[in-house]
mmCIF file of C-alpha atoms in Angstrom:
data_model
loop_
_atom_site.group_PDB
_atom_site.id
_atom_site.type_symbol
_atom_site.label_atom_id
_atom_site.label_comp_id
_atom_site.label_asym_id
_atom_site.label_seq_id
_atom_site.Cartn_x
_atom_site.Cartn_y
_atom_site.Cartn_z
ATOM 1 C CA MET A 1 0.000 0.000 0.000
ATOM 2 C CA GLN A 2 1.334 3.415 -0.982
ATOM 3 C CA LYS A 3 2.421 5.653 1.883
ATOM 4 C CA VAL A 4 0.504 8.938 2.169
ATOM 5 C CA TRP A 5 1.639 11.975 4.122
ATOM 6 C CA ILE A 6 -0.801 14.774 4.944
ATOM 7 C CA ILE A 7 0.547 18.318 5.079
ATOM 8 C CA ASP A 8 -1.827 21.071 6.164
ATOM 9 C CA VAL A 9 -0.467 24.358 4.838
ATOM 10 C CA LEU A 10 -1.422 27.534 6.701
ATOM 11 C CA ARG A 11 -0.851 30.922 5.119
ATOM 12 C CA HIS A 12 0.217 33.680 7.458
ATOM 13 C CA GLY A 13 -2.341 36.369 8.236
ATOM 14 C CA GLU A 14 -2.357 40.104 7.533
ATOM 15 C CA THR A 15 0.987 41.851 7.974
ATOM 16 C CA THR A 16 2.224 45.406 8.289
ATOM 17 C CA LEU A 17 3.152 45.355 4.578
ATOM 18 C CA SER A 18 0.166 43.385 3.282
ATOM 19 C CA HIS A 19 -0.541 46.065 0.658
ATOM 20 C CA THR A 20 2.789 45.334 -1.081
ATOM 21 C CA LEU A 21 4.785 42.519 -2.667
ATOM 22 C CA ARG A 22 6.834 41.701 0.419
ATOM 23 C CA GLY A 23 8.615 38.550 -0.755
ATOM 24 C CA HIS A 24 11.621 38.109 1.529
ATOM 25 C CA LEU A 25 10.968 41.272 3.560
ATOM 26 C CA ASP A 26 10.581 40.268 7.191
ATOM 27 C CA ASP A 27 7.463 42.192 8.178
ATOM 28 C CA ALA A 28 5.429 41.302 11.255
ATOM 29 C CA LEU A 29 1.866 40.092 11.660
ATOM 30 C CA THR A 30 -0.736 42.633 12.678
ATOM 31 C CA GLN A 31 -3.106 41.796 15.529
ATOM 32 C CA THR A 32 -5.731 41.027 12.883
ATOM 33 C CA GLY A 33 -3.293 38.727 11.076
ATOM 34 C CA TRP A 34 -2.544 36.780 14.242
ATOM 35 C CA GLN A 35 -6.261 36.388 14.940
ATOM 36 C CA GLN A 36 -6.911 35.168 11.383
ATOM 37 C CA MET A 37 -4.430 32.336 11.914
ATOM 38 C CA GLN A 38 -5.654 31.555 15.415
ATOM 39 C CA THR A 39 -9.274 31.339 14.263
ATOM 40 C CA THR A 40 -8.350 28.927 11.474
ATOM 41 C CA ILE A 41 -6.329 26.714 13.815
ATOM 42 C CA GLU A 42 -9.201 26.555 16.305
ATOM 43 C CA GLN A 43 -11.487 25.206 13.572
ATOM 44 C CA MET A 44 -9.131 22.267 12.962
ATOM 45 C CA GLN A 45 -8.120 19.292 15.096
ATOM 46 C CA PRO A 46 -4.667 20.504 16.121
ATOM 47 C CA SER A 47 -3.983 17.346 18.120
ATOM 48 C CA ALA A 48 -3.707 15.481 14.797
ATOM 49 C CA TRP A 49 -0.483 17.327 13.878
ATOM 50 C CA GLN A 50 2.707 15.543 14.863
ATOM 51 C CA VAL A 51 5.235 18.168 13.798
ATOM 52 C CA VAL A 52 5.311 21.799 12.616
ATOM 53 C CA PHE A 53 7.361 23.219 9.749
ATOM 54 C CA THR A 54 7.628 26.916 8.970
ATOM 55 C CA SER A 55 9.188 29.587 6.816
ATOM 56 C CA PRO A 56 11.786 31.453 8.905
ATOM 57 C CA LEU A 57 10.203 34.843 8.151
ATOM 58 C CA GLN A 58 8.571 36.188 11.314
ATOM 59 C CA ARG A 59 5.084 36.506 9.818
ATOM 60 C CA CYS A 60 5.092 32.688 9.756
ATOM 61 C CA ALA A 61 7.676 31.617 12.328
ATOM 62 C CA THR A 62 6.429 33.622 15.320
ATOM 63 C CA PHE A 63 2.992 32.007 15.184
ATOM 64 C CA ALA A 64 4.353 28.553 14.278
ATOM 65 C CA GLN A 65 6.836 28.497 17.163
ATOM 66 C CA ARG A 66 4.277 29.611 19.727
ATOM 67 C CA PHE A 67 1.702 27.105 18.493
ATOM 68 C CA ALA A 68 4.255 24.273 18.470
ATOM 69 C CA ALA A 69 5.303 25.122 22.037
ATOM 70 C CA GLN A 70 1.671 25.076 23.184
ATOM 71 C CA MET A 71 1.185 21.638 21.600
ATOM 72 C CA ASN A 72 4.601 20.337 22.708
ATOM 73 C CA LEU A 73 5.637 19.701 19.103
ATOM 74 C CA ASN A 74 8.927 20.192 17.291
ATOM 75 C CA CYS A 75 9.041 23.285 15.062
ATOM 76 C CA ASP A 76 11.420 23.025 12.116
ATOM 77 C CA MET A 77 12.327 26.213 10.206
ATOM 78 C CA ASP A 78 13.236 25.816 6.538
ATOM 79 C CA ALA A 79 14.294 28.722 4.297
ATOM 80 C CA ASN A 80 13.068 26.745 1.261
ATOM 81 C CA PHE A 81 9.556 27.780 2.282
ATOM 82 C CA LYS A 82 10.129 31.531 2.074
ATOM 83 C CA GLU A 83 7.934 33.502 -0.328
ATOM 84 C CA MET A 84 9.123 34.135 -3.874
ATOM 85 C CA TYR A 85 11.783 36.864 -3.966
ATOM 86 C CA PHE A 86 10.501 39.877 -5.928
ATOM 87 C CA GLY A 87 13.825 41.702 -6.357
ATOM 88 C CA ASP A 88 13.358 45.401 -7.121
ATOM 89 C CA TRP A 89 9.615 45.065 -6.464
ATOM 90 C CA GLU A 90 10.033 44.083 -2.808
ATOM 91 C CA GLY A 91 7.931 46.302 -0.540
ATOM 92 C CA ILE A 92 6.141 48.046 -3.427
ATOM 93 C CA SER A 93 2.412 47.836 -4.149
ATOM 94 C CA THR A 94 1.229 46.369 -7.450
ATOM 95 C CA ALA A 95 -0.595 49.651 -8.156
ATOM 96 C CA GLN A 96 2.678 51.554 -7.884
ATOM 97 C CA ILE A 97 4.510 48.979 -10.017
ATOM 98 C CA TYR A 98 1.777 49.222 -12.643
ATOM 99 C CA GLN A 99 2.177 53.000 -12.800
ATOM 100 C CA GLN A 100 5.920 52.623 -13.403
ATOM 101 C CA SER A 101 6.096 49.420 -15.483
ATOM 102 C CA PRO A 102 2.618 48.434 -16.717
ATOM 103 C CA GLU A 103 3.811 46.139 -19.505
ATOM 104 C CA LEU A 104 6.315 44.285 -17.319
ATOM 105 C CA LEU A 105 3.812 43.759 -14.504
ATOM 106 C CA THR A 106 1.125 42.578 -16.943
ATOM 107 C CA ASN A 107 3.547 40.136 -18.553
ATOM 108 C CA PHE A 108 4.608 38.831 -15.134
ATOM 109 C CA TRP A 109 0.987 38.402 -14.060
ATOM 110 C CA GLN A 110 -0.011 36.560 -17.240
ATOM 111 C CA GLN A 111 3.146 34.507 -17.926
ATOM 112 C CA PRO A 112 5.215 34.221 -14.756
ATOM 113 C CA THR A 113 7.222 31.349 -16.254
ATOM 114 C CA GLN A 114 8.509 33.728 -18.946
ATOM 115 C CA TYR A 115 8.779 37.017 -17.047
ATOM 116 C CA THR A 116 10.454 37.697 -13.711
ATOM 117 C CA ALA A 117 10.430 40.707 -11.403
ATOM 118 C CA PRO A 118 13.561 42.836 -12.027
ATOM 119 C CA ASN A 119 16.438 41.150 -10.154
ATOM 120 C CA GLY A 120 13.900 38.747 -8.676
ATOM 121 C CA GLU A 121 13.613 34.977 -8.449
ATOM 122 C CA SER A 122 12.359 33.058 -11.471
ATOM 123 C CA LEU A 123 9.258 30.925 -11.064
ATOM 124 C CA LEU A 124 11.183 27.798 -12.051
ATOM 125 C CA ASP A 125 13.811 28.483 -9.375
ATOM 126 C CA PHE A 126 11.003 29.092 -6.886
ATOM 127 C CA GLN A 127 9.374 25.788 -7.847
ATOM 128 C CA SER A 128 12.685 23.978 -7.486
ATOM 129 C CA ARG A 129 13.311 25.183 -3.926
ATOM 130 C CA ILE A 130 9.729 24.490 -2.780
ATOM 131 C CA GLN A 131 9.995 20.945 -4.105
ATOM 132 C CA GLN A 132 13.375 20.590 -2.387
ATOM 133 C CA GLY A 133 11.726 21.762 0.838
ATOM 134 C CA LEU A 134 8.969 19.184 0.445
ATOM 135 C CA PHE A 135 11.492 16.386 -0.110
ATOM 136 C CA LEU A 136 13.223 17.381 3.128
ATOM 137 C CA VAL A 137 9.885 17.485 4.972
ATOM 138 C CA ILE A 138 8.964 13.991 3.781
ATOM 139 C CA GLU A 139 12.450 12.712 4.608
ATOM 140 C CA LYS A 140 12.171 14.048 8.169
ATOM 141 C CA MET A 141 8.630 12.705 8.557
ATOM 142 C CA GLN A 142 9.796 9.267 7.422
ATOM 143 C CA ILE A 143 12.629 9.260 9.963
ATOM 144 C CA GLN A 144 10.311 10.355 12.784
ATOM 145 C CA GLN A 145 7.475 8.107 11.563
ATOM 146 C CA HIS A 146 5.138 11.093 11.294
ATOM 147 C CA GLU A 147 2.186 11.142 8.916
ATOM 148 C CA HIS A 148 0.504 14.508 9.512
ATOM 149 C CA ALA A 149 2.285 17.870 9.614
ATOM 150 C CA LEU A 150 1.423 21.562 9.756
ATOM 151 C CA LEU A 151 3.404 23.884 7.464
ATOM 152 C CA VAL A 152 3.150 27.646 8.027
ATOM 153 C CA THR A 153 4.181 29.547 4.907
ATOM 154 C CA HIS A 154 3.270 32.096 2.238
ATOM 155 C CA GLY A 155 0.699 32.687 -0.483
ATOM 156 C CA GLY A 156 3.050 31.982 -3.365
ATOM 157 C CA VAL A 157 4.029 28.625 -1.884
ATOM 158 C CA ILE A 158 0.388 27.602 -1.509
ATOM 159 C CA LYS A 159 -0.482 28.760 -5.022
ATOM 160 C CA LEU A 160 2.400 26.725 -6.420
ATOM 161 C CA LEU A 161 1.318 23.621 -4.498
ATOM 162 C CA ARG A 162 -2.251 24.058 -5.722
ATOM 163 C CA CYS A 163 -1.047 24.356 -9.320
ATOM 164 C CA LEU A 164 0.960 21.152 -8.979
ATOM 165 C CA ALA A 165 -1.855 19.317 -7.191
ATOM 166 C CA GLN A 166 -4.408 20.296 -9.834
ATOM 167 C CA HIS A 167 -1.991 19.632 -12.723
ATOM 168 C CA GLN A 168 -2.426 23.197 -13.935
ATOM 169 C CA PRO A 169 0.166 25.087 -15.997
ATOM 170 C CA LEU A 170 2.559 27.105 -13.839
ATOM 171 C CA ASP A 171 1.436 30.215 -15.708
ATOM 172 C CA ASP A 172 -1.897 29.816 -13.882
ATOM 173 C CA LEU A 173 -0.176 30.195 -10.504
ATOM 174 C CA LEU A 174 -1.337 33.762 -9.867
ATOM 175 C CA LYS A 175 -4.958 32.759 -10.576
ATOM 176 C CA MET A 176 -4.947 30.347 -7.638
ATOM 177 C CA GLN A 177 -6.548 31.306 -4.328
ATOM 178 C CA ALA A 178 -4.489 31.422 -1.132
ATOM 179 C CA SER A 179 -6.310 33.626 1.358
ATOM 180 C CA LEU A 180 -4.620 35.240 4.342
ATOM 181 C CA GLY A 181 -4.760 33.064 7.445
ATOM 182 C CA GLN A 182 -6.424 30.137 5.664
ATOM 183 C CA LEU A 183 -5.398 26.479 5.595
ATOM 184 C CA TYR A 184 -5.091 24.128 2.615
ATOM 185 C CA ARG A 185 -4.644 20.350 2.869
ATOM 186 C CA PHE A 186 -2.336 18.405 0.589
ATOM 187 C CA LYS A 187 -1.614 14.691 0.336
ATOM 188 C CA ILE A 188 1.900 13.706 -0.671
ATOM 189 C CA THR A 189 3.038 10.347 -2.018
ATOM 190 C CA LEU A 190 6.223 9.135 -3.690
ATOM 191 C CA ASP A 191 6.026 7.323 -7.015
ATOM 192 C CA ASP A 192 8.240 4.402 -8.112
ATOM 193 C CA GLN A 193 10.969 6.889 -9.118
ATOM 194 C CA GLN A 194 10.747 8.588 -5.693
ATOM 195 C CA GLN A 195 9.225 11.695 -7.259
ATOM 196 C CA LEU A 196 6.724 13.743 -5.283
ATOM 197 C CA GLN A 197 3.071 13.312 -6.188
ATOM 198 C CA ILE A 198 0.845 16.047 -4.752
ATOM 199 C CA SER A 199 -2.934 16.079 -4.490
ATOM 200 C CA GLU A 200 -5.273 18.552 -2.823
ATOM 201 C CA GLU A 201 -8.080 17.592 -0.493
#
């Protein structure tokens, strides 16, 4: 029987820079953002989680570490699960970017596999590091004999996972939903070539 791992992926809530593309900027959660995450967690069965993984950025890690401590779980930080890096667009609103570079922003929004933010991370590089992060998560879960994990991360990570789970083109990534403070469940298996197979519940 094929082994299945369940990873519940929680997006951080509202932050002090939520009106911008914050990428790798390390902005903090607002009180509203914290409450969004707390409310979502309370609607789940947190006792089912055996381990917590998180992006190291404080809008994810602060909540993840406190929750893990409350549940007496290990909390593992992994830089692979940071948001996409937006280069020169970091900390700038899309409205402002559109005023300055409408064609470039439109191209990026419609074909992110072909267009990258100036000095930013390409979508294929982003995909590669998220998949590397998932391999490490599964490896650690295998060693610890865990089957159900919580991952606290960013909107771009969730959108990428949803694209992969639904077998959608990567250019559809920005059309995917990943609401602030909401949780998305994924099932992970390994095929005969030890490649990740992702499905969404």
